[in-house]
Amino acid sequence: MDVNRVLTDTLSPDTSIRSNAEQQLSQAAEGDFSGYLQTLAQELANDQSESNVRMAAGLALKNLFSAREFTRLREVQARWLQQIDSQVKSSVKSLALRALTSNDSKAGLQAAQFVAAVAAIELPRDQWPELMQTLVQNVNEGQDAAKQASLSTIGFICENQDETLQESLSAHSNTILTAVVQGARKEEPSNDVRAAAMTALGDSLEFVRSNFENEGERNFIMQVVCEATQASDTRIMQQAYGCLNRIMALYYDKMFFYMEKALFGLTIQGMKHEEEDVAKLAVEFWCTVCEEEIAIEDDNVQAQQDGTTPRPFFNFARIATQEVVPVLLELLTKQDEDASDEEYNTHKAAYQCLSLWSQAVGNGIVAPVLQFIETNIQKDNWHLRDAAVSAFGAIMEGPETKMLDNIVKQGLPMLISMMNDSSVLVKDSVAFTMGRICECVPDAIDAQTHLQPLISSLFQGLSSSPRMASSCCWALMNLADRFAGDIDAVENQLTPHFDDSVTALLNATERNEVDGGLRTAAYEVLSSFINNAASNSNQSIASVSNVLIERLEGTVSLRRQVISVEDKLTLDDMQTSLCTVLMSSISKLDKDIKPQADRIMNSLLQVLSSLPPKSSVSDSVFAAIGALANAMESDFQKYMEAFNPYLSGALSSKDEPSLCAMAVGLVSDVVRALGPAAVPYCNDFMNHLLENLRSTILGNQFKPAILQSFGDIAQAIGGAFEMYLPVVAQVLSQATNLNIESNSYEMMDYIISLREGIVDAWAGAIIAMKGDGKVDLLREHLPSIFEVLRVVAQDQNRSEPLLRSAMGVIGDLAEAFPSGEYNYYFQSDWLLSIVKEVKSNREFSMRTATTAKWAREQLRRQPASYNKSDRNASSNPPETRAAEGVKLFCDSASKTGDGASAGDDVLHLPMIVDAAESSPHAAASAAYQIRKVLTRDIFMAPARQYNAIMLIRILTDNPGPTFTRAIDSKFVEGVRNVLRQSRDPSVQQIMRETLNNLESDKGNDENLTALIKMWKKEKETGPGLQGPASPRVGHYGNRGVYRPPGAAASQVQHGSGRQKNQLPEPVELAGRIEEAKTTAKLLVQLTLSTPADEFQGNELLKEFSDRSQSAQRSLQGYMNSTDPPPDEATFQTLIETCEMLSVASSKHQRALLAARRQAGAVSPGVQSQQPLPSPSAETTESIRSPSIPQSATKGQSFLSPTSAVPQNGTVPAAPTVNPFGDENRSPPPDNTTQRYYSQTPQRTPATFSPNAVELDGTTKRPDQPELDGEETQTSYVSKEASGFVPPLGPPPTKRNEEQASRPSTGGTSDDLYSEHPTSTTQRIASSEPQQPYSPAKYQQSSQQPSRSSVPPTPLTGSSGINSAAYPPRNTSVDMQTPLRSPPKLTSPQGQWGEESPDVARLSINGSVAGKPRMKDDDPMTPQMPVSGSGWSY
């Protein structure tokens, strides 16, 4: 084979020649893949070969190891890893790197793509370590072509979206920056190199976050980018502004100084640049600013509700309004008369930016825009008139409705008259602006005054010019939505205009001279008018349906006359439009469509039979048939014999995903319509659905819809679903146990939709079995059903539809099993909590709240005879109970304030210990669960880790060797990773204490040899591991404190640095009180669960006893504080917490005395009491870490296609492998248990309110363990008593008052379904959002304006501390403080990662770029040291 000729032919424009050459290359690759690689690499690196041959060789190499589809990509990557000898790999990579240094820039660019493809395979596996250094060396020392190719390589590597590659690139951030900044500096003589460097810098910005955290490095990066905006080469300028856009999106919180010093002036200058591509990117910068600030405002509103730390917000857009908006308005006048609708030019960029600006600043934009409109709306120059009209439309979203209402009412007559303007572009803008008005300010349009002229002018525009057809149609659709009225209204405001409008639209679509775009738009308007018509227009709609049917029948014969591709596309659009409008007519007429149904179905089947394969029309035809099925209901059965083959074919069309998805939805429509008559077709449906569920071709988005179809089929056929129930139950169980290792938003959305499908499927099955008296068939599946409900309840990543469906399932189950035999499910704390949460959530719709209330009523009817304490004594095997107990114990660390009591974790200890004692397999299951928590939650869930380590302490004592026997090498490795990687001081301390305890007390346990050996080695080699954790600020003694996110160091520092009588700050005191309560509860639980013969030597009991007494002494000291003295509510809380600690200590000491008597250590006649130990660092307790979202974890392998798919007429078989995972990922190494994707928030220190106090008392119920700490009383401190007057907002009792006033059908209070059903008190830790104390809050509140003027929320919480005694600190930052200079990169050896102590200022070409000066007297303006007003540049 002549390689050069074949490679040249792959670039031939002749299809046959190119295909033949590609086939020869494919055959060569199959024959000798290693030799093929070397041959291509040699041609790529051969400087003597022609440029096009080298390009073709590089392109062929790149295509070997890259693919768009994920499955194919993993296959080709595996080929490189498994089929290529290491020597061949080294040779090929060496040749590719040599090609990068070639003077042939085209060959170098192809080599760059190939090197990037191989890097995506090897870098995540820590292979090819010399690559990055080689690229840096090329940039520093190579020729211009080598520099450009190497920088392009870095860019290609960084733009790859592979998650594993992105993670590995963070380790190379310094090397990447060294290379790209070296090439991007203004000293670089080659513009080509500098442009390539700026491109690479833009691609790498996401991976250099650690460098952006370093002030000196950040300054240097920003200086290089800002200098590039002043380059003479417009390519460099474009890349520079693109980098600024990316930087603003990624690092908004770091941009305040740079915006003031440089970015404002540079972007204004760029917006005015004569090169359009430069100006567009400069405008895009301000689009990014507005988008970020809109998102930040939304996030901060949510943060205020959740009580989390808000994001920094600088009001860049609002401050710059007076300077930037005039420039945008000027750019609106730069219209291109010949530009197409799809072309993105400066005018469209300015319009988009102005629209975003309006949303970001609200009312502040109205004045400058109105002034521009008044000046230019009647100018002779059409550019100015068009710009004025466009500006008016751009500000329709953002400002207050009241302000816009008057403006629109005054402007509408002018706009309507401008529909007769001499310029088509002006009329197009007017029509679009009318659509914006109808969409954003619909109430400003008066039906009596404006509707008739508005409709007439828009229809006139629709028929006058195709250029403005889309704008007129969009405006008409918005107008129809605005005046639709009620759904079942007999007449609405559109009725007088309906017939004339429909006639005009039908005439517009019938004209031969009308182009396809206008015809499609007109049909869309017709569909909108039909959907929004009143019922007295049904006769007209029926007449329209006859016209549509005739036209659709006429298109069938046209299919045979299609010659060109253009004819085919035109006919496809026409048939799609007709089917869409016909579907609207069917839906509107509903049962009144029956006289026309036969003709409609016949014409639709004719269209289906005439369509070629993979036609886009099929989707619309199936949608119309679905609407007809819903309207016909059981009468649709007469069409099934003719239609079923088409439906089955669509279900099998995996190569047409959109058609297959439509068919899955149509199955639901058909079975709902047919009801029990659908039974003959269900075998076929179920086989196809299960086959699609197994398919590796169809994407994940199909799986939720298929599961929902199972539920629809069950509801339709009732008890006949019995034959499919085992199969469906297995599928749903597999979906519930899905593990996903991705924190992407797409995967989170998939998990939510998948769970919605699971719950809907179970709902259908329950209703089906319940309706036909077959509920006994559900008994064996109840654990699976309640498991998915538990997952939904404990995962914060959920939607309202999912929760509504879950409420329905709970109610249906309670109704199906009313005898109380499953009370251990129905009275679960998590279940009662989620029902209460959904019922009381005011953000949910009335439908959701009603469903939750109904579910609660069904639960209330369950008999109370089943003992709640027997809940865990179910028929589950010990292994399951042990694993479940460990999960619940560790997860309970995150439930404080989220529907669970702070001490609920201790309730799970007996179940864990009992199960582990009963079976070695159960002990091994517990060890496995603990290991998973240790290995997977190092950074994301320290509170869960803390509880897991506590379990190690407990289980090594009891059951002892039965548990330690399961501590294997993986367990030891997990413990080592915690020691080395955990950043939480509490976790570090308890882990070290636990290992020291095992080393000293359990050294004779051979099962612990490997663990103790590892600990000794870590103490010898690991820094700071020789003894206890270094002294840190803590609760009692030196125990560590996990600092809340956003809290300043000064907020938690205490101990030796505080005076003796000084009261800690609120956040710190909250943690101390919360930890004291937890210590008391754990001490009581351990006291009750420890056998008497093991009591005296139990070190864990002694440790918690010491902690309890130390905590009691500390809290007593706080009650005597004088700086400041505790207020009444705080004092009460401290007293009651001390009482809890005292009772816990007393119980422990009495139990110890009893154990001594039993052992003979104390005679019965001698009264003895254990002396109180002195406090020590080893006997203190720490706060568990606050909420950190838990990342998802990679899941199981996808089921591969089965060779034997159940045939029609047979009951489908259950899949043997979970079809819900990622088919391209290997299964986890151990499938003993499943880890559920969960984002339950972790335990956080309590927060405080001047208005609300939580008092943990000791009120008991007859069935309540003494001192469980779960019952509370409510006390409210008045504003006068607290010294704090909240700015605005209802008192915290508002929700409880509303709930108390809500009627209840059962006559039982809402508290029946709180965490403790028989409680007569309420928890103050309600669903009201909690706001952590933040001294910077009020300092920042003036910097965070909101368009809705949301007032700052008063400090709220639950521990009874009066924060009025703690005034906010001054946290303003002096932005004039000189910045540190970046490291000097004048030599090739310059590296990143160290900060230079030199002092320098950011300058552009030796001068400070235009900086904003902010108004000091504006309460909405960030406080800055720069005086004056306005901006200067």
XYZ file of C-alpha atoms in Angstrom, residues 842-1272:
431
model
C -45.726 26.555 51.682
C -43.686 26.620 48.501
C -45.426 23.493 47.252
C -48.677 23.585 45.302
C -52.052 22.965 46.875
C -52.197 19.610 45.091
C -49.020 18.432 46.816
C -50.125 19.707 50.219
C -53.514 17.993 49.830
C -51.860 14.697 48.910
C -49.564 14.928 51.942
C -52.525 15.720 54.201
C -54.395 12.703 52.851
C -51.336 10.514 53.473
C -51.141 11.806 57.029
C -54.802 10.946 57.593
C -54.202 7.399 56.372
C -51.233 7.046 58.709
C -53.319 8.375 61.573
C -55.797 5.546 61.072
C -53.120 2.913 61.622
C -53.669 1.164 64.991
C -51.134 2.093 67.663
C -50.861 -1.414 69.064
C -47.506 -2.108 67.516
C -44.705 -1.148 69.895
C -42.397 1.401 68.332
C -39.376 -0.113 70.113
C -39.974 -3.416 68.298
C -39.528 -1.751 64.939
C -36.052 -3.156 64.372
C -36.981 -6.663 65.505
C -38.316 -7.461 62.064
C -37.732 -10.526 59.966
C -34.731 -8.952 58.266
C -31.558 -11.040 58.657
C -28.844 -9.770 61.044
C -26.573 -8.760 58.135
C -29.259 -6.421 56.798
C -30.018 -5.005 60.229
C -26.347 -4.394 60.956
C -25.734 -2.641 57.637
C -28.917 -0.612 57.964
C -28.047 0.349 61.530
C -24.603 1.610 60.535
C -26.125 3.667 57.724
C -28.722 5.179 60.018
C -26.200 5.870 62.777
C -23.767 7.607 60.432
C -26.481 9.428 58.490
C -28.083 10.669 61.712
C -25.028 12.854 62.231
C -26.449 15.038 59.446
C -30.063 15.266 60.555
C -29.922 17.910 63.237
C -32.357 20.610 62.269
C -33.645 18.582 59.373
C -36.446 16.677 60.809
C -34.576 14.593 63.366
C -33.523 15.114 66.920
C -29.919 15.864 67.669
C -29.495 12.600 69.556
C -31.304 10.227 67.252
C -28.003 8.578 66.362
C -27.793 6.807 69.719
C -31.141 5.100 69.079
C -29.512 2.951 66.409
C -26.666 1.618 68.601
C -28.602 -1.290 70.167
C -29.641 -2.586 66.757
C -26.032 -2.472 65.517
C -24.552 -4.162 68.584
C -27.262 -6.825 68.807
C -26.955 -7.711 65.145
C -23.139 -7.783 65.243
C -23.237 -10.060 68.315
C -25.686 -12.452 66.717
C -23.740 -13.302 63.599
C -20.150 -12.997 62.273
C -21.651 -12.141 58.889
C -23.551 -9.263 60.474
C -20.345 -8.006 62.116
C -18.607 -8.210 58.738
C -21.491 -6.305 57.147
C -21.147 -3.569 59.764
C -17.381 -3.384 59.162
C -17.967 -3.087 55.429
C -20.404 -0.207 55.888
C -17.981 1.582 58.227
C -15.196 1.170 55.692
C -17.374 2.681 52.957
C -18.062 5.726 55.111
C -14.358 6.145 55.895
C -13.205 5.818 52.302
C -15.934 7.770 50.506
C -16.601 10.691 52.824
C -13.123 11.989 53.609
C -13.788 15.475 52.316
C -17.557 15.637 51.905
C -19.064 14.324 55.163
C -16.832 14.574 58.234
C -19.821 14.220 60.561
C -20.576 10.787 59.116
C -16.928 9.827 59.514
C -16.975 10.939 63.121
C -19.851 8.571 63.886
C -18.190 5.747 61.936
C -15.018 6.059 64.022
C -17.138 6.093 67.154
C -18.633 2.783 65.998
C -15.133 1.326 65.678
C -14.548 2.166 69.350
C -17.833 0.583 70.384
C -17.726 -2.571 68.242
C -14.128 -3.464 69.062
C -15.333 -3.740 72.680
C -18.628 -5.420 71.935
C -18.800 -7.866 70.121
C -14.996 -7.586 70.041
C -13.220 -10.323 68.025
C -16.341 -11.065 66.028
C -16.084 -7.552 64.648
C -12.298 -7.154 64.497
C -12.080 -10.343 62.424
C -13.644 -8.341 59.568
C -10.971 -5.605 59.679
C -9.073 -6.402 56.498
C -6.430 -4.610 54.430
C -9.036 -2.385 52.743
C -10.329 -1.314 56.140
C -6.791 -0.489 57.265
C -6.210 1.476 54.060
C -9.400 3.463 54.704
C -8.216 4.361 58.193
C -4.824 5.400 56.813
C -6.496 7.661 54.241
C -8.477 9.370 56.977
C -5.310 10.019 58.943
C -3.543 11.432 55.930
C -6.296 13.282 54.102
C -9.054 14.319 56.482
C -9.036 18.058 57.157
C -11.582 17.974 59.942
C -9.938 18.399 63.369
C -12.689 16.512 65.196
C -12.316 13.500 62.920
C -8.534 13.602 63.241
C -8.693 13.751 67.031
C -11.169 10.927 67.566
C -9.340 8.762 65.045
C -6.016 9.240 66.837
C -7.602 8.654 70.231
C -9.282 5.487 68.939
C -6.053 4.103 67.482
C -4.114 4.921 70.655
C -6.814 3.144 72.654
C -6.667 0.060 70.438
C -2.877 0.017 70.628
C -2.850 0.157 74.415
C -5.896 -1.969 75.281
C -6.383 -4.310 72.319
C -2.819 -5.170 71.430
C -3.437 -8.851 72.147
C -6.185 -9.049 69.498
C -4.504 -10.669 66.494
C -7.218 -9.311 64.205
C -5.989 -5.799 64.932
C -2.325 -6.485 64.198
C -2.359 -4.891 60.741
C -4.274 -1.838 61.965
C -1.993 -1.265 64.969
C 1.096 -1.836 62.830
C -0.118 0.789 60.377
C -0.769 3.221 63.229
C 2.723 2.755 64.660
C 4.260 3.339 61.240
C 2.145 6.442 60.661
C 3.220 7.831 64.026
C 6.848 7.310 63.078
C 6.637 8.790 59.588
C 3.612 11.097 59.602
C 4.094 14.692 60.796
C 2.128 15.508 63.905
C 0.885 11.927 64.460
C 3.274 11.009 67.304
C 0.730 11.982 69.909
C -2.671 13.519 70.270
C -3.719 16.151 67.784
C -2.085 19.491 68.287
C -3.865 21.813 70.710
C -6.724 23.554 69.009
C -9.557 25.794 69.942
C -12.361 23.609 71.226
C -15.453 23.105 73.285
C -13.965 21.706 76.463
C -10.262 21.561 76.969
C -8.445 21.195 73.678
C -11.063 19.404 71.600
C -11.244 20.714 68.055
C -13.971 22.843 66.600
C -15.132 22.502 63.035
C -15.513 26.114 61.962
C -18.759 26.919 60.162
C -18.315 27.971 56.517
C -17.858 31.673 56.271
C -17.192 32.232 59.955
C -14.230 34.391 60.720
C -11.495 32.975 62.878
C -12.324 35.429 65.565
C -15.806 33.978 65.807
C -14.608 30.682 67.241
C -11.410 31.539 69.079
C -11.693 31.147 72.801
C -10.132 29.301 75.711
C -6.969 30.702 77.148
C -7.315 33.898 75.149
C -10.648 34.785 76.769
C -11.116 36.240 80.185
C -12.468 34.009 82.879
C -15.934 35.585 83.077
C -16.370 36.222 79.359
C -19.305 34.559 77.594
C -18.364 32.900 74.285
C -19.761 34.214 71.049
C -23.108 32.807 69.807
C -21.784 30.392 67.190
C -19.244 28.982 69.624
C -21.715 28.751 72.498
C -24.227 27.030 70.223
C -21.709 24.336 69.446
C -20.887 23.843 73.094
C -24.542 23.470 74.081
C -25.300 21.120 71.203
C -22.247 19.001 71.972
C -23.160 18.856 75.641
C -26.612 17.532 74.796
C -25.158 14.898 72.477
C -22.627 13.864 75.131
C -25.411 13.407 77.675
C -27.497 11.309 75.307
C -24.565 9.104 74.274
C -23.561 8.561 77.902
C -27.085 7.444 78.819
C -27.333 5.145 75.810
C -23.948 3.558 76.449
C -24.834 3.139 80.108
C -28.030 1.291 79.217
C -26.473 -0.899 76.508
C -23.258 -1.992 78.293
C -23.423 -5.321 80.217
C -22.708 -5.059 83.931
C -19.721 -7.412 83.787
C -18.007 -5.141 81.215
C -18.930 -1.882 82.871
C -15.901 -1.212 85.073
C -13.253 -1.620 82.398
C -15.058 0.138 79.594
C -12.830 3.004 78.471
C -15.452 4.476 76.173
C -17.887 4.872 79.060
C -15.199 6.492 81.176
C -14.358 8.900 78.362
C -17.961 10.041 77.927
C -18.400 10.328 81.680
C -15.378 12.607 81.841
C -16.655 14.625 78.902
C -20.043 15.029 80.522
C -18.570 16.343 83.762
C -16.139 18.639 81.951
C -18.966 20.030 79.847
C -21.094 20.593 82.949
C -18.353 22.615 84.618
C -17.861 24.715 81.482
C -21.568 25.514 81.152
C -21.797 26.413 84.833
C -18.994 28.868 84.247
C -20.931 30.457 81.387
C -23.916 30.990 83.661
C -21.644 33.078 85.885
C -20.244 35.123 82.980
C -20.298 38.896 83.254
C -18.810 39.931 79.880
C -21.569 39.931 78.711
C -23.953 38.248 81.136
C -26.298 35.714 79.515
C -29.818 36.931 78.929
C -32.826 35.152 80.425
C -33.400 32.771 77.531
C -29.734 31.839 77.288
C -29.536 31.307 81.035
C -32.555 29.003 80.917
C -31.001 26.936 78.136
C -27.721 26.590 80.039
C -29.558 25.467 83.170
C -31.518 22.791 81.364
C -28.457 21.541 79.493
C -26.577 21.236 82.778
C -29.513 19.269 84.163
C -29.282 16.843 81.248
C -25.559 16.355 81.893
C -26.133 15.895 85.612
C -28.818 13.243 85.124
C -26.632 11.416 82.595
C -23.659 11.401 84.977
C -25.870 10.244 87.825
C -27.221 7.335 85.774
C -23.699 6.317 84.825
C -22.430 6.449 88.401
C -25.392 4.453 89.738
C -24.856 1.829 87.053
C -21.140 1.721 87.914
C -21.978 1.245 91.567
C -24.332 -1.613 90.705
C -21.646 -3.229 88.563
C -19.123 -3.003 91.417
C -21.558 -4.547 93.858
C -22.264 -7.351 91.448
C -18.541 -7.989 91.051
C -17.999 -7.828 94.831
C -15.866 -4.694 94.690
C -18.165 -2.872 97.121
C -20.071 -4.491 99.956
C -23.835 -3.993 99.936
C -23.709 -2.095 103.146
C -21.148 0.471 102.067
C -22.239 3.548 100.218
C -19.702 4.477 97.585
C -19.656 7.028 94.913
C -17.215 7.348 92.057
C -15.065 10.482 92.443
C -15.345 13.054 89.761
C -12.262 13.029 87.520
C -10.525 16.238 86.640
C -10.909 17.493 83.090
C -8.271 16.624 80.559
C -7.651 16.965 76.878
C -8.518 13.316 76.371
C -11.949 13.660 77.959
C -13.342 16.463 75.899
C -15.817 16.538 73.010
C -15.948 18.352 69.706
C -18.525 19.740 67.321
C -19.268 17.646 64.368
C -18.718 19.204 61.003
C -21.387 21.314 59.338
C -23.282 20.554 56.198
C -21.211 19.716 53.160
C -23.091 18.383 50.129
C -22.266 14.750 49.591
C -21.080 13.920 46.120
C -22.642 11.106 44.187
C -20.749 7.903 43.595
C -20.226 5.890 40.491
C -22.605 3.124 40.055
C -22.947 -0.336 38.777
C -22.458 -1.636 35.333
C -25.257 -1.438 32.821
C -26.884 -4.618 31.699
C -25.554 -5.792 28.381
C -27.951 -6.789 25.626
C -29.399 -10.226 26.123
C -29.431 -12.679 23.317
C -32.858 -14.026 24.093
C -35.448 -11.307 24.379
C -38.876 -12.576 25.478
C -41.083 -13.106 22.514
C -44.534 -11.724 22.022
C -47.113 -13.646 23.969
C -44.787 -14.621 26.812
C -44.450 -13.065 30.208
C -41.286 -10.951 30.220
C -38.341 -12.246 32.193
C -36.670 -10.184 34.853
C -33.347 -8.625 33.909
C -30.355 -10.224 35.589
C -28.197 -7.103 35.729
C -29.102 -3.617 36.905
C -30.030 -1.626 33.764
C -29.916 1.763 35.460
C -26.180 2.257 35.881
C -23.661 3.563 33.421
C -23.123 0.802 30.933
C -19.510 1.756 30.389
C -18.344 1.568 33.954
C -17.282 -1.563 35.779
C -19.246 -2.710 38.841
C -17.970 -1.879 42.296
C -15.576 -4.428 43.802
C -17.978 -5.464 46.535
C -21.738 -5.628 46.043
C -22.563 -6.861 49.542
C -24.572 -3.729 50.142
C -25.611 -0.740 48.116
C -24.786 2.844 48.904
C -27.547 5.228 48.086
C -26.966 8.527 46.436
C -27.688 11.025 49.167
C -27.161 14.686 49.824
C -28.591 14.918 53.313
C -27.044 17.890 55.076
C -24.542 17.179 57.792
C -24.899 18.262 61.400
C -24.188 21.937 61.907
C -23.678 23.973 65.053
C -26.906 25.445 66.329
C -27.874 28.943 65.271
C -29.459 31.641 67.336
C -32.447 33.907 67.367
C -33.303 36.887 69.470
C -36.927 35.863 69.041
C -36.859 32.088 69.332
C -35.313 29.815 71.933
C -35.112 26.030 72.023
C -35.280 24.635 75.521
C -34.387 20.964 75.765
C -36.313 19.812 78.770
C -36.869 16.396 80.227
C -40.621 16.026 79.683
C -41.367 12.309 79.444
C -43.965 10.162 77.805
C -44.827 6.774 79.308
C -43.085 5.033 76.420
C -40.164 7.431 76.217
C -36.702 6.546 77.566
C -35.619 8.814 80.342
C -33.462 11.716 79.224
C -33.805 11.155 75.490
C -33.605 14.891 74.984
C -36.105 14.849 72.160
C -38.962 16.699 73.781
C -38.682 20.452 73.937
